[in-house]
Short mmCIF file of C-alpha atoms in Angstrom, two decimals:
data_model
loop_
_atom_site.label_atom_id
_atom_site.label_comp_id
_atom_site.label_asym_id
_atom_site.label_seq_id
_atom_site.Cartn_x
_atom_site.Cartn_y
_atom_site.Cartn_z
CA MET D 288 80.38 93.87 68.20
CA LYS D 289 84.08 94.28 67.48
CA ALA D 290 86.30 91.34 68.37
CA LEU D 291 89.92 90.37 67.81
CA THR D 292 89.86 86.99 66.11
CA LEU D 293 92.57 84.42 65.42
CA HIS D 294 92.97 82.94 61.94
CA LYS D 295 95.02 80.05 60.63
CA THR D 296 98.02 80.64 58.41
CA GLU D 297 97.43 79.42 54.88
CA GLY D 298 99.42 76.48 53.66
CA GLU D 299 101.79 74.20 55.52
CA PHE D 300 103.54 75.36 58.70
CA LYS D 301 105.40 74.03 61.71
CA PRO D 302 104.63 75.25 65.24
CA GLY D 303 107.28 77.65 66.51
CA PRO D 304 108.55 81.22 66.43
CA SER D 305 108.66 81.24 62.62
CA ILE D 306 104.85 81.05 62.50
CA TRP D 307 102.69 84.07 63.22
CA HIS D 308 99.00 83.34 62.68
CA PRO D 309 97.08 86.45 61.55
CA ILE D 310 94.61 88.34 63.69
CA LYS D 311 91.69 90.49 62.54
CA VAL D 312 89.36 93.03 64.11
CA GLU D 313 85.98 91.78 62.92
CA GLN D 314 82.30 92.38 63.47
CA VAL D 315 80.79 89.31 65.12
CA PRO D 316 77.43 88.72 66.83
CA VAL D 317 77.03 89.94 70.41
CA PRO D 318 76.78 86.78 72.53
CA THR D 319 73.40 85.94 74.04
CA PRO D 320 73.67 84.77 77.64
CA GLY D 321 71.76 81.65 78.54
CA GLN D 322 70.49 80.37 81.85
CA ASN D 323 72.96 81.00 84.69
CA GLU D 324 75.06 83.30 82.50
CA VAL D 325 75.72 87.05 82.41
CA LEU D 326 76.60 89.45 79.62
CA VAL D 327 79.57 91.68 80.40
CA LYS D 328 80.57 94.82 78.53
CA ILE D 329 84.37 94.79 78.45
CA LEU D 330 86.19 97.98 79.39
CA ALA D 331 89.79 96.79 79.13
CA SER D 332 91.73 93.59 78.62
CA GLY D 333 95.27 92.47 79.43
CA PHE D 334 97.83 90.66 77.28
CA ASN D 335 99.48 87.42 78.38
CA HIS D 336 102.34 85.43 76.87
CA ARG D 337 99.92 82.64 76.05
CA ASP D 338 98.48 84.99 73.39
CA VAL D 339 101.86 84.98 71.65
CA PHE D 340 102.16 81.20 71.98
CA GLN D 341 98.73 80.81 70.37
CA ARG D 342 99.83 82.77 67.32
CA GLN D 343 102.83 80.44 67.07
CA SER D 344 100.78 77.22 67.43
CA LEU D 345 102.58 76.52 70.71
CA TYR D 346 99.55 76.56 73.02
CA PRO D 347 97.45 73.38 73.39
CA GLY D 348 93.77 73.55 72.55
CA THR D 349 94.01 76.66 70.36
CA ILE D 350 91.29 76.92 67.71
CA PHE D 351 90.94 79.23 64.73
CA SER D 352 88.02 81.27 63.50
CA GLU D 353 85.51 79.73 61.17
CA GLU D 354 82.85 81.56 59.21
CA SER D 355 80.11 80.60 61.65
CA LYS D 356 82.20 80.52 64.83
CA PRO D 357 84.73 83.20 65.75
CA SER D 358 87.79 82.38 67.82
CA ILE D 359 88.33 85.42 70.05
CA LEU D 360 91.65 85.96 71.83
CA GLY D 361 92.18 87.20 75.37
CA ALA D 362 91.77 85.90 78.95
CA ASP D 363 91.94 89.02 81.16
CA ALA D 364 89.18 91.61 81.48
CA VAL D 365 87.45 94.19 83.60
CA GLY D 366 83.91 95.02 82.55
CA VAL D 367 80.37 95.88 83.57
CA VAL D 368 77.50 93.40 83.98
CA LEU D 369 74.73 94.34 81.51
CA SER D 370 72.30 91.48 82.05
CA PRO D 371 70.36 90.03 83.68
CA GLU D 372 69.07 92.90 85.80
CA SER D 373 68.49 90.45 88.65
CA HIS D 374 72.23 89.75 89.02
CA PRO D 375 73.62 91.23 92.28
CA LEU D 376 76.45 92.92 90.34
CA TYR D 377 74.20 94.40 87.63
CA LYS D 378 75.77 97.60 86.24
CA LYS D 379 78.80 97.20 88.50
CA ARG D 380 82.43 96.88 87.46
CA VAL D 381 83.57 93.28 87.67
CA LEU D 382 86.63 91.14 87.11
CA ILE D 383 86.03 87.96 85.16
CA ALA D 384 87.43 84.62 86.27
CA PRO D 385 89.88 83.80 83.45
CA ALA D 386 89.13 80.07 83.37
CA GLU D 387 86.33 77.56 83.79
CA ASN D 388 85.72 74.12 85.35
CA TRP D 389 88.00 74.47 88.36
CA LEU D 390 85.92 75.61 91.29
CA GLU D 391 87.58 75.07 94.66
CA SER D 392 89.89 72.07 94.95
CA SER D 393 93.46 72.92 95.93
CA LEU D 394 94.67 69.89 93.99
CA GLY D 395 93.46 70.69 90.49
CA PRO D 396 90.42 71.01 88.21
CA ASP D 397 87.41 69.50 89.94
CA VAL D 398 84.39 69.58 87.60
CA GLN D 399 83.70 66.02 86.59
CA GLY D 400 83.08 65.44 82.90
CA LYS D 401 84.23 68.90 81.84
CA GLN D 402 87.69 69.97 80.79
CA PHE D 403 89.45 72.87 82.48
CA GLY D 404 90.06 75.73 80.08
CA ILE D 405 91.20 79.34 79.99
CA LEU D 406 89.29 82.01 78.09
CA GLY D 407 90.67 83.03 74.71
CA SER D 408 90.69 81.05 71.47
CA VAL D 409 90.68 77.54 72.93
CA LYS D 410 88.22 74.71 72.38
CA GLN D 411 87.68 74.16 76.12
CA THR D 412 85.91 77.53 76.46
CA GLY D 413 84.32 77.58 73.01
CA GLY D 414 86.60 80.19 71.50
CA ARG D 415 85.25 82.92 73.77
CA GLY D 416 87.74 85.63 74.67
CA THR D 417 88.11 89.05 76.23
CA TYR D 418 89.52 91.00 73.27
CA ALA D 419 85.98 91.96 72.38
CA GLU D 420 83.33 94.49 73.28
CA TYR D 421 81.17 91.88 75.06
CA ILE D 422 81.49 88.40 76.52
CA LYS D 423 79.12 85.96 78.18
CA VAL D 424 80.34 84.04 81.23
CA GLY D 425 78.87 82.07 84.10
CA GLU D 426 76.87 84.12 86.59
CA LYS D 427 79.21 82.99 89.37
CA ASP D 428 82.39 83.73 87.39
CA VAL D 429 82.47 87.45 88.16
CA ILE D 430 83.52 89.36 91.26
CA GLU D 431 83.20 93.07 91.99
CA CYS D 432 86.29 95.01 90.95
CA PRO D 433 88.21 96.70 93.78
CA GLU D 434 87.34 100.39 93.82
CA HIS D 435 90.95 101.58 94.07
CA LEU D 436 91.85 100.17 90.64
CA GLU D 437 91.55 102.09 87.39
CA GLU D 438 90.38 100.13 84.34
CA SER D 439 93.89 99.60 82.97
CA GLN D 440 95.14 98.37 86.34
CA ALA D 441 92.13 96.11 86.87
CA ALA D 442 92.60 94.50 83.45
CA ALA D 443 96.07 93.42 84.60
CA VAL D 444 94.69 91.37 87.49
CA PRO D 445 92.87 88.15 86.52
CA LEU D 446 95.18 85.52 85.04
CA GLY D 447 98.37 86.94 86.54
CA ALA D 448 96.95 87.40 90.03
CA LEU D 449 95.40 83.94 90.05
CA THR D 450 98.65 82.29 88.93
CA ALA D 451 100.71 84.30 91.43
CA TYR D 452 98.33 83.75 94.34
CA ARG D 453 98.29 79.97 93.89
CA ALA D 454 102.09 79.77 93.59
CA VAL D 455 102.75 82.06 96.56
CA PHE D 456 100.13 80.94 99.05
CA THR D 457 98.54 77.62 98.05
CA LYS D 458 101.79 76.01 96.91
CA ALA D 459 104.69 77.81 98.63
CA ASN D 460 102.86 78.65 101.88
CA VAL D 461 104.53 82.05 102.05
CA LYS D 462 103.89 83.90 105.32
CA LYS D 463 105.13 86.87 107.30
CA GLY D 464 108.87 86.78 107.94
CA ASP D 465 109.70 84.26 105.20
CA ASN D 466 112.61 84.76 102.81
CA VAL D 467 111.48 84.33 99.21
CA LEU D 468 113.26 84.36 95.84
CA ILE D 469 111.17 85.27 92.79
CA THR D 470 112.84 84.48 89.48
CA GLY D 471 112.43 86.30 86.18
CA ILE D 472 111.10 89.56 87.56
CA GLY D 473 109.49 91.77 84.94
CA GLY D 474 106.57 89.69 83.77
CA GLY D 475 103.08 90.27 85.10
CA VAL D 476 102.90 87.10 87.23
CA ALA D 477 106.34 87.60 88.82
CA ILE D 478 105.61 91.23 89.70
CA LEU D 479 102.25 90.35 91.24
CA ALA D 480 103.95 87.53 93.18
CA LEU D 481 106.39 90.13 94.52
CA GLN D 482 103.56 92.44 95.52
CA LEU D 483 101.63 89.62 97.21
CA CYS D 484 104.69 88.48 99.18
CA VAL D 485 105.56 91.99 100.31
CA ALA D 486 101.96 92.61 101.40
CA ALA D 487 102.07 89.36 103.39
CA GLY D 488 105.18 90.57 105.24
CA ALA D 489 107.76 88.34 103.55
CA LYS D 490 111.25 89.47 102.55
CA VAL D 491 111.76 89.10 98.82
CA TRP D 492 114.74 88.87 96.50
CA VAL D 493 114.46 88.68 92.72
CA SER D 494 116.44 87.54 89.72
CA SER D 495 116.60 89.06 86.26
CA SER D 496 119.01 89.60 83.38
CA SER D 497 118.24 93.32 83.63
CA GLU D 498 119.69 95.52 86.37
CA GLU D 499 116.98 98.06 85.59
CA LYS D 500 114.25 95.50 86.33
CA ILE D 501 115.94 94.56 89.60
CA LYS D 502 116.03 98.25 90.54
CA LYS D 503 112.31 98.59 89.80
CA ALA D 504 111.61 95.50 91.90
CA VAL D 505 113.45 97.07 94.83
CA GLU D 506 111.24 100.15 94.44
CA LEU D 507 108.26 97.79 94.84
CA GLY D 508 109.63 96.37 98.09
CA ALA D 509 112.19 93.73 97.13
CA GLN D 510 115.30 93.52 99.32
CA GLY D 511 117.60 93.14 96.32
CA GLY D 512 118.35 90.87 93.41
CA VAL D 513 120.81 88.91 91.30
CA ASN D 514 121.54 88.75 87.59
CA TYR D 515 120.83 85.17 86.57
CA LYS D 516 123.30 85.45 83.68
CA ASP D 517 126.08 85.65 86.26
CA ALA D 518 127.16 82.02 86.64
CA ALA D 519 128.37 82.72 90.18
CA TRP D 520 125.04 83.91 91.57
CA PRO D 521 124.11 80.60 93.25
CA LYS D 522 127.33 80.82 95.29
CA THR D 523 127.07 84.51 96.18
CA PHE D 524 123.32 84.75 96.80
CA GLY D 525 123.61 83.55 100.40
CA SER D 526 125.50 86.72 101.34
CA LEU D 527 122.36 88.75 100.57
CA LEU D 528 120.26 86.93 103.16
CA PRO D 529 119.99 88.27 106.73
CA SER D 530 122.29 86.67 109.32
CA SER D 531 119.28 86.06 111.57
CA ARG D 532 117.61 83.92 108.86
CA PRO D 533 120.32 82.95 106.35
CA TYR D 534 118.20 80.70 104.15
CA LEU D 535 115.33 80.73 101.69
CA ASP D 536 111.93 79.50 102.77
CA ALA D 537 110.51 79.48 99.25
CA VAL D 538 111.25 80.12 95.58
CA ILE D 539 108.56 81.30 93.15
CA ASP D 540 109.97 80.21 89.81
CA SER D 541 109.04 80.68 86.18
CA GLY D 542 112.18 79.37 84.51
CA GLY D 543 112.59 75.72 85.45
CA GLY D 544 115.86 74.20 84.28
CA PRO D 545 118.59 74.19 86.97
CA ILE D 546 116.76 76.28 89.61
CA ALA D 547 116.56 73.47 92.20
CA ASN D 548 120.28 72.81 91.98
CA GLN D 549 121.08 76.53 92.02
CA VAL D 550 119.29 77.16 95.32
CA ALA D 551 120.11 73.84 97.01
CA ARG D 552 122.77 75.38 99.25
CA VAL D 553 120.54 78.21 100.52
CA ILE D 554 117.06 76.69 100.69
CA LYS D 555 116.00 75.59 104.17
CA ASP D 556 115.23 72.03 105.19
CA GLY D 557 111.76 71.37 103.82
CA GLY D 558 111.83 74.52 101.68
CA ILE D 559 109.55 74.78 98.67
CA ILE D 560 110.02 75.71 95.03
CA ALA D 561 106.70 76.59 93.38
CA CYS D 562 107.32 76.44 89.64
CA TYR D 563 104.65 77.91 87.34
CA GLY D 564 106.62 77.92 84.07
CA GLN D 565 109.69 76.73 82.20
CA THR D 566 110.82 79.72 80.18
CA SER D 567 114.37 78.34 80.17
CA GLY D 568 113.10 75.63 77.83
CA LYS D 569 115.03 73.05 79.84
CA PRO D 570 113.81 70.17 82.02
CA ILE D 571 114.03 70.76 85.77
CA GLU D 572 117.12 69.15 87.31
CA ILE D 573 117.29 67.97 90.92
CA ASN D 574 120.58 66.92 92.48
CA MET D 575 121.21 65.08 95.75
CA ALA D 576 121.98 68.31 97.61
CA PHE D 577 118.38 69.40 97.05
CA VAL D 578 117.07 65.98 98.10
CA LEU D 579 119.16 66.02 101.30
CA LYS D 580 117.43 69.26 102.27
CA ASN D 581 114.08 67.42 102.15
CA ALA D 582 113.03 70.28 99.93
CA GLU D 583 110.04 70.09 97.62
CA LEU D 584 109.38 71.05 94.02
CA ARG D 585 105.69 71.83 93.43
CA GLY D 586 104.14 72.48 90.07
CA SER D 587 101.68 75.35 90.01
CA THR D 588 99.53 76.50 87.12
CA MET D 589 96.59 78.89 87.13
CA GLY D 590 94.16 78.01 89.94
CA SER D 591 90.57 77.59 91.03
CA ARG D 592 87.74 80.12 90.96
CA GLU D 593 87.92 80.22 94.74
CA GLU D 594 91.64 81.10 94.58
CA PHE D 595 90.85 83.80 92.02
CA PHE D 596 88.27 85.37 94.31
CA SER D 597 90.73 85.12 97.23
CA ALA D 598 93.39 86.85 95.13
CA VAL D 599 91.04 89.72 94.24
CA LYS D 600 90.02 90.12 97.89
CA PHE D 601 93.69 90.14 98.97
CA ILE D 602 94.47 92.81 96.37
CA ASP D 603 91.50 94.83 97.60
CA GLN D 604 92.42 94.43 101.28
CA HIS D 605 96.03 95.49 100.78
CA LYS D 606 95.25 98.05 98.06
CA ILE D 607 97.74 96.45 95.70
CA VAL D 608 98.04 98.17 92.33
CA PRO D 609 99.27 95.95 89.47
CA ILE D 610 102.11 97.42 87.44
CA VAL D 611 101.09 98.37 83.91
CA ASP D 612 103.86 98.93 81.38
CA THR D 613 101.85 100.04 78.35
CA VAL D 614 98.23 100.99 77.67
CA LEU D 615 96.97 100.71 74.10
CA THR D 616 93.72 102.22 72.88
CA GLY D 617 91.27 100.15 70.85
CA LEU D 618 91.45 96.67 69.40
CA GLU D 619 93.01 98.11 66.24
CA GLU D 620 96.24 98.60 68.23
CA ALA D 621 96.42 94.99 69.36
CA GLU D 622 99.34 94.09 67.09
CA LYS D 623 101.49 96.58 69.01
CA GLY D 624 100.78 94.64 72.19
CA PHE D 625 101.86 91.38 70.62
CA GLU D 626 105.10 92.93 69.42
CA LEU D 627 105.87 94.25 72.92
CA LEU D 628 105.43 90.79 74.39
CA LYS D 629 107.60 89.22 71.69
CA GLN D 630 110.38 91.70 72.46
CA GLY D 631 110.10 90.94 76.17
CA GLY D 632 111.45 94.23 77.50
CA GLN D 633 108.38 95.33 79.41
CA PHE D 634 108.12 95.63 83.19
CA GLY D 635 104.53 94.86 84.02
CA LYS D 636 101.46 94.25 81.93
CA VAL D 637 100.46 95.42 78.48
CA VAL D 638 96.79 96.43 78.49
CA ILE D 639 94.33 97.44 75.80
CA THR D 640 91.31 99.64 76.51
CA ILE D 641 88.16 98.63 74.67
CA ALA D 642 85.41 100.88 76.02
CA LYS D 643 84.83 103.59 78.58
CA GLU D 644 82.46 103.16 81.46
CA ASP D 645 79.40 105.34 80.88
CA LYS D 646 77.19 104.92 83.88
CA ASN D 647 74.38 106.85 82.21
CA LYS D 648 74.17 104.62 79.15
CA LEU D 649 74.88 101.18 80.52
#
């Protein structure tokens, strides 16, 4: 089968943006599923920023291809179950859980003796990834794909929806009528968080350095937004909130840094910041104003298989359609996807189609 493999740069290098490990489209053996596993033919896969970090040696656990063991990139996928025939989803479109060894605990990974890991070129999942024509996964790690989603839309779901669902519902307890701020709108997780909150009946505001991205967020149901490059936004943001509920119930944050201090004056007593990233590159600061609000900062990364299934069911129930910025055709175009993510101007996911569903030949 064709697969997109990750290879180590020759010679000495230091992790960081100056390094760009090479990728190759190679022929590798089709995986053979073992007991309690299924073989999935991949139709499309979605890019994530972790793919870029892996090529820069900035993602923990990353491994490189060896002659006898390929390291295949990619964590998101929609596909079709090819074997075994006894599987209840045989020949059906499925979404693949993007990680392993975290089943149902709301606290964190819960499989004793096994390390939690995300698919795609990491040692924890054996270098298996979704930028390939086939993948083997656990028989319980697939869920039927919502019928309303096209392949490119479905490929944008797994990792982003899981991360967003955990941050929004498990961590921030967002519910109908809440006021929510989502920072850094434009990325796949932030947009899905917006869509989940709107579907739940919350009122959402966003932040971005791009007025165009804020405008697009409003088209998706946001009430409005602020430009985070405007140093005055923490002081003026309160004027955007409704007089009947002039405070934030929750913040879904990807930036870290000064966010707690920035929202201290408008977050409610006992309000929650669910932080799933630190793109600012700065440690999170908490001043006494935030403490006096009895507010909470909660870390949130990825999630359990149960949360993933809940996210897919929520998307199906509310007929949410993930926003796709760019669709590439074939693994040979993968480098274009990496460049788009490095540039960072996209609104929504970058997806690559790998195969077409042929119900007569599956």
